XYZ file of C-alpha atoms in Angstrom:
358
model
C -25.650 -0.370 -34.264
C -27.886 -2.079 -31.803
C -28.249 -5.080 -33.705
C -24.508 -5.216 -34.239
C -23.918 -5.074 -30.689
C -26.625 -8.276 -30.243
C -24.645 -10.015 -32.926
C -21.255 -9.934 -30.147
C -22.518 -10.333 -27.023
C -25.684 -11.969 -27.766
C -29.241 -10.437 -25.967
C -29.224 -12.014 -22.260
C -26.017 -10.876 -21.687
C -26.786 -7.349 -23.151
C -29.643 -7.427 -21.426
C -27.525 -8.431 -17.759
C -25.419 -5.684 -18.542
C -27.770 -2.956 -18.766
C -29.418 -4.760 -15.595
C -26.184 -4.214 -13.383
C -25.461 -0.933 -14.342
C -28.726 0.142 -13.296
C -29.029 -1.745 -10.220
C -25.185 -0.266 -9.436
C -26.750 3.121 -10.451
C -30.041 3.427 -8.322
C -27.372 1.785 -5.296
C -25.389 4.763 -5.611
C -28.092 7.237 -5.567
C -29.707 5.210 -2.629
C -26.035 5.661 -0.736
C -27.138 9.369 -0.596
C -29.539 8.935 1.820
C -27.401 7.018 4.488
C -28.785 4.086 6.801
C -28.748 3.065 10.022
C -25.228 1.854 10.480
C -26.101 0.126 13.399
C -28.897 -2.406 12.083
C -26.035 -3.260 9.858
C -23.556 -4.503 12.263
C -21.618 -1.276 11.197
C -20.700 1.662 13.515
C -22.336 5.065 13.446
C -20.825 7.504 10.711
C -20.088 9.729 13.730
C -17.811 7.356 15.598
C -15.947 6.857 12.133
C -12.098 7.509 12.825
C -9.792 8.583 9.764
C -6.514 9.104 11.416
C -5.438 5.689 11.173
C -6.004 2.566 8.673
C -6.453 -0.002 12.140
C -6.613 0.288 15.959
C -3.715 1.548 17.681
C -0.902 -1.018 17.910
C 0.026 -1.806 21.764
C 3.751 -0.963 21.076
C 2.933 2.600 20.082
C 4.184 3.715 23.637
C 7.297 2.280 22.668
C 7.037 4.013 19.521
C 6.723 7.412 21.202
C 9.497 7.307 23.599
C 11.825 5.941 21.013
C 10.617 9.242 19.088
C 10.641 11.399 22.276
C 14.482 10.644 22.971
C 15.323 11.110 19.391
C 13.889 14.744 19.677
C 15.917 15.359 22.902
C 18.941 14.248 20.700
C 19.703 10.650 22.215
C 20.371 7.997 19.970
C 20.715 4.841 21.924
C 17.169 3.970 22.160
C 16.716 4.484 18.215
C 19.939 1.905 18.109
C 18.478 -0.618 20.702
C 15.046 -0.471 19.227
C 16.337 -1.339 15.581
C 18.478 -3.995 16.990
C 15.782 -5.836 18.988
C 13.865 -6.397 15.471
C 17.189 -9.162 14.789
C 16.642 -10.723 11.138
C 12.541 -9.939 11.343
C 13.422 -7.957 8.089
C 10.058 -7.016 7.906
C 9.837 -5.697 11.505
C 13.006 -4.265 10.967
C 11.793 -2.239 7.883
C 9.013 -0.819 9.668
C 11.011 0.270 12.329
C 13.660 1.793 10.237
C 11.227 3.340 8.013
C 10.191 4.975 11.607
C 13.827 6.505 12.441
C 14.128 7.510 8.876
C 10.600 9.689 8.928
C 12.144 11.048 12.061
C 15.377 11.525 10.780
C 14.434 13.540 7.775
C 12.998 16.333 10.331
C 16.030 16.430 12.529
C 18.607 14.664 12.288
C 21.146 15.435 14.788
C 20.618 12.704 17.192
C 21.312 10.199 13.567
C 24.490 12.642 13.346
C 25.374 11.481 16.782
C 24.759 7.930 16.403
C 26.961 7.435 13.583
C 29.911 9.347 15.426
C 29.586 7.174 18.026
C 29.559 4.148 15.801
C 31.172 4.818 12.534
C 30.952 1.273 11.650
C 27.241 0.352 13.128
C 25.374 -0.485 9.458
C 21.463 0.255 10.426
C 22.954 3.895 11.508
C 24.046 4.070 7.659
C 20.392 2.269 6.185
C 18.521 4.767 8.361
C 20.437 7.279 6.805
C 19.994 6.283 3.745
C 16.345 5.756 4.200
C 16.049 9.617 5.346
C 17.415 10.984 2.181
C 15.251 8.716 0.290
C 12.490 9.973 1.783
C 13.611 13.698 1.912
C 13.873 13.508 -2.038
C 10.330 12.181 -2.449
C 9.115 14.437 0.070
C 10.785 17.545 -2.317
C 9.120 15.597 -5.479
C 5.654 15.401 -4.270
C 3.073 12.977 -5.579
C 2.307 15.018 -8.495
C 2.544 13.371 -11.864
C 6.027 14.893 -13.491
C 4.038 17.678 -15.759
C 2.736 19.437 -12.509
C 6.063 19.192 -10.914
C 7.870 22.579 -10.571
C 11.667 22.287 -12.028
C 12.693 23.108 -8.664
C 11.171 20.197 -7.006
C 12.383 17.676 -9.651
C 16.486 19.678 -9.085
C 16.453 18.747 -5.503
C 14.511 15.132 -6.708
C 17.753 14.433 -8.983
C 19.821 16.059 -6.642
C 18.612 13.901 -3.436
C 17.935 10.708 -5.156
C 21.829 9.501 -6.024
C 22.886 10.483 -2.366
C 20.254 8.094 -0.935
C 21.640 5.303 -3.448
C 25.305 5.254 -2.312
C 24.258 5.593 1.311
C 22.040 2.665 0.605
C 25.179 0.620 -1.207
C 27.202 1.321 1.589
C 25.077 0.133 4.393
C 24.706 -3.329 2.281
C 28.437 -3.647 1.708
C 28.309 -3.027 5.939
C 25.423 -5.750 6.611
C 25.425 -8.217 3.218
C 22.403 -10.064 5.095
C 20.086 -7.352 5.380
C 17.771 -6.670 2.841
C 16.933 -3.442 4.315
C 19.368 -1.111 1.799
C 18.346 -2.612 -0.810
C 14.946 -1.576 -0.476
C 15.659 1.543 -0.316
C 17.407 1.250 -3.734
C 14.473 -0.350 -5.195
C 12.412 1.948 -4.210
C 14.997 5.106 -5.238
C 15.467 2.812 -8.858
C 12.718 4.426 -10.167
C 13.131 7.703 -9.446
C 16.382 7.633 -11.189
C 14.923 5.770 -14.185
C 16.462 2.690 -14.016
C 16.414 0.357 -17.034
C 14.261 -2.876 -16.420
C 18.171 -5.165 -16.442
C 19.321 -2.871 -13.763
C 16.150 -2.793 -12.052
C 15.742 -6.660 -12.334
C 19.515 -7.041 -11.164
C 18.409 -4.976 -7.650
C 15.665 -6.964 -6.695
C 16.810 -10.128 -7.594
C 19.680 -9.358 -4.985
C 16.868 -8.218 -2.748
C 14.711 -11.230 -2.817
C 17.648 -13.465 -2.263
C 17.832 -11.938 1.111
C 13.946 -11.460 1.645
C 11.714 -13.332 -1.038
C 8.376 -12.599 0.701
C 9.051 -8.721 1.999
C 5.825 -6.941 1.474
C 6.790 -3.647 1.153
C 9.973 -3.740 -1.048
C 7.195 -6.048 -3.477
C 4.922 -2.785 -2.959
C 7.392 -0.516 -3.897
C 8.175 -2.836 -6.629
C 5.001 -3.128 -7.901
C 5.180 1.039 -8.484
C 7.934 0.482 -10.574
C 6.129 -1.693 -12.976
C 3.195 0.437 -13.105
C 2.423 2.617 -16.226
C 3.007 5.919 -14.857
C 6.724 4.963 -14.072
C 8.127 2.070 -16.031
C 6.045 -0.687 -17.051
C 2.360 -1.305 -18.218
C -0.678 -2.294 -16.637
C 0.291 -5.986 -17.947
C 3.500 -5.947 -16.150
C 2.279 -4.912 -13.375
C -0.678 -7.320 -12.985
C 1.674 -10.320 -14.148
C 4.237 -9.043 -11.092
C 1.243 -8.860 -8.779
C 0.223 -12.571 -9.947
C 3.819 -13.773 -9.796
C 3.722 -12.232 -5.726
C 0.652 -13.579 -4.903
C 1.962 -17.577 -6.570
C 5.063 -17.237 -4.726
C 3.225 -16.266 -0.810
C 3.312 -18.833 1.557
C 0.243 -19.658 3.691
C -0.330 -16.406 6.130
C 1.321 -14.192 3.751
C 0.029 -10.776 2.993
C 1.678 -10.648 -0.440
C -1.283 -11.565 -2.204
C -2.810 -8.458 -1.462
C -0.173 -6.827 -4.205
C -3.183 -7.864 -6.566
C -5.498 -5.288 -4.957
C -3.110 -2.310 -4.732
C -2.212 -3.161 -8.340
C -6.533 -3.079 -8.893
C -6.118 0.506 -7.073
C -3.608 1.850 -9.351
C -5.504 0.580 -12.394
C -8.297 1.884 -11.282
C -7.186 5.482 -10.255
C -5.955 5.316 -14.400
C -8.763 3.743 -15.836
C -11.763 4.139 -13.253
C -14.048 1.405 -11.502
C -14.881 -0.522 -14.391
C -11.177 -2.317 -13.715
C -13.334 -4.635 -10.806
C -15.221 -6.148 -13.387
C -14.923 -9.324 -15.569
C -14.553 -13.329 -14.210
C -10.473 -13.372 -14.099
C -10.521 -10.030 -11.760
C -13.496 -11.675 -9.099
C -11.628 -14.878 -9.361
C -8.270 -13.678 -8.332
C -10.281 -11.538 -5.715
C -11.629 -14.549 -5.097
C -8.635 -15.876 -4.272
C -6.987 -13.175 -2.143
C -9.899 -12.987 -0.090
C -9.261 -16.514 0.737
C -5.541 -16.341 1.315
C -5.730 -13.146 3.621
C -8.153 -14.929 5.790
C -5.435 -16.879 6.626
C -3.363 -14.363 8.015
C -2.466 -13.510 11.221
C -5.838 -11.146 12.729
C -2.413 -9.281 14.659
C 0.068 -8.651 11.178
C 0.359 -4.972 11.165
C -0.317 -4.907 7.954
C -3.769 -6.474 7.655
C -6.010 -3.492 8.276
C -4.535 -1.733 5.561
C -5.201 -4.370 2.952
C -8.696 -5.161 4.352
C -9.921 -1.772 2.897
C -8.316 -2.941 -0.549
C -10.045 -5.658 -0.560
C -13.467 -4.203 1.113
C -13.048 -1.369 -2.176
C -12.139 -4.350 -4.597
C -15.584 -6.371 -3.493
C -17.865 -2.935 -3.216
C -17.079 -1.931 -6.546
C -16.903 -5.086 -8.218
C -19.944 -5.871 -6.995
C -20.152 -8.191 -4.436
C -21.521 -6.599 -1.959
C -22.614 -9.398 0.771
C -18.923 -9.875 0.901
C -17.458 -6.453 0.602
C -19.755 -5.776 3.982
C -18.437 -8.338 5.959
C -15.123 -6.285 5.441
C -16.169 -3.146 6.456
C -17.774 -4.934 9.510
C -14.118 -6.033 10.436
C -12.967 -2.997 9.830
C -15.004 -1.144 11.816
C -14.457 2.711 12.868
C -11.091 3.250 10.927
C -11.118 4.575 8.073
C -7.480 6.181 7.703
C -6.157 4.175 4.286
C -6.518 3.946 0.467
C -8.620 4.382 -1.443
C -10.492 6.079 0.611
C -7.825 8.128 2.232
C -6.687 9.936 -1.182
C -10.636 11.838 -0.618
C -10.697 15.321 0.557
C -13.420 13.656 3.145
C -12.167 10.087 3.564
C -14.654 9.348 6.490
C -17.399 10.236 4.075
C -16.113 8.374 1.054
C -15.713 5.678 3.472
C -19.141 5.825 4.674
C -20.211 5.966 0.937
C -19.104 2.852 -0.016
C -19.831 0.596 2.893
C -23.174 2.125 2.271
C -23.444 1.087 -0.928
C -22.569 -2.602 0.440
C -25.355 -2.545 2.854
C -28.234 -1.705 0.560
C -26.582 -4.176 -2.025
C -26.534 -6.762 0.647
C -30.194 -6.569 1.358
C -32.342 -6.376 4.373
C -30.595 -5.625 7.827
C -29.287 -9.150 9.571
C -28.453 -10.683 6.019
């Protein structure tokens, strides 16, 4: 057996091999132990904050008493804050993914708003957006075999509602790409075939080529678990990352298609040359990026995870430096203890690293 497994991949690579695991094995015991953050350039594991992926954003007052008056049942503030996102479609998105997550809990002040305005379009995508997310809210994040019947009734029952509102409010605003999110993301609850899946998002990209999260919620449609393959997802995450202009976070849909391999297949997904040169490559890209995108402290823990766990651990501290005390996303995030996962990993950099000051 041995000296069949010489005859493949030849003794200094076998002999590499074993070397790395081991190393990767003593560094994970060693993690146990903790360090001192601080000779690291990394903040205390006390100070660690896992309520959000980034520092708070300094329009989150705005946020609140856009929320505040929605709760008291006025509408007009929800209305004028969608508005003043104009054709930012991914501002826009955000912000009506915001009024739909309220909307889902109580939506009488939406009620109001659309009596007011029959014919106002983002009352109708908000709408939409809300049953979306009620129906995934009643499905869970369970696979389908540890889904109650019940949930998956009000799943099917939800999911074709959202749809039509979503049609409408595009046949009310053809320029916004907002709607048909929302049916890209419902497509594959309703188990689209790939022609009528392909059909939506090519009307979708035609109105936003380079919208991060409709390529994210994409992306989960391609996966295995729903209705694709790992290679169809990786060659959609490839095709997204070719496509991204300079400053563009869409090359990140590499790493979360690297998380969802990995949550299927384990850790041994950050391994190999194509995988660190396409890492590689993102890491480059995203330094390019605005250090104020909302969406960059998010994808900086992808990537941190990507470099820990492939290895390259210099690198993958120099993330968790710029990261700092949040620790609120994925991966870490989907732990029972996500500060201490967290704290695991950038641990794990830091010893790989070497000494203190490197």
């Amino acid at each position: 057996m041995i000296r069949d497994i010489l005859a493949i991949v030849g003794l200094p690579i076998l002999i590499w091999a074993v070397y790395d695991v081991t190393r990767k094995t003593l560094l994970q015991r060693r993690a146990r132990s903790g360090i001192d953050a601080a000779a690291y350039g990394l903040v205390p594991r006390e100070e660690l904050d896992a309520r959000r992926a980034g520092p708070p954003r300094e329009h989150d007052d705005e946020v609140s008493r856009v929320v505040e008056a929605a709760w008291q049942g006025a509408w007009e503030p929800a209305a004028a804050y969608l508005t003043d996102a104009g054709e930012d479609w991914e501002l826009r998105w955000d912000r009506l993914q915001l009024l739909a997550e309220v909307a889902a809990e109580d939506e009488q002040w939406l009620r109001a708003w659309r009596a007011n305005r029959p014919d106002d379009a983002s009352a109708v995508a908000v709408h939409a957006a809300a049953l979306l997310g009620r129906a995934w809210e009643a499905r869970g994040t369970a696979y389908a075999n540890k889904t109650s019947d019940q949930q998956m009734a009000l799943f099917a029952e939800l999911l074709p509602t959202a749809m039509h509102a979503a049609q409408e409010a595009a046949r009310m605003a053809p320029r916004d790409p907002s709607p048909w999110v929302t049916m890209v993301t419902a497509a594959r609850g309703l188990n689209l075939p790939h022609k009528q899946f392909r059909e939506l998002w090519d009307e979708l990209v035609a109105r936003a080529p380079h919208h991060y999260d409709a390529h994210w919620q994409a992306l989960q449609y391609w996966c295995e678990k729903w209705h694709g393959s790992q290679p169809d997802m990786f060659a959609f995450a490839e095709r997204a990352m070719e496509s991204a202009p300079p400053g563009s976070l869409l090359p990140a849909m590499y790493l979360h298609a690297l998380d969802e391999a990995a949550r299927q297949r384990g850790n041994a997904v950050y391994q190999g040359r194509k995988v660190r040169t396409k890492v590689t490559e993102v890491r480059q890209r995203l330094a390019l990026v605005s250090a104020d995108d909302r969406g960059l402290p998010g994808v900086r823990h992808l990537l941190a995870a990507a470099l820990v766990k492939g290895g390259r651990h210099t690198e993958a501290l120099e993330q968790f430096r710029l990261i700092g005390r949040w620790c609120g996303a994925d991966p870490w995030a989907r732990s029972a203890d996500p500060a201490r996962e967290f704290d695991h990993w950038r641990t794990v950099a830091a010893l790989g690293a070497g000494r203190p000051g490197r």
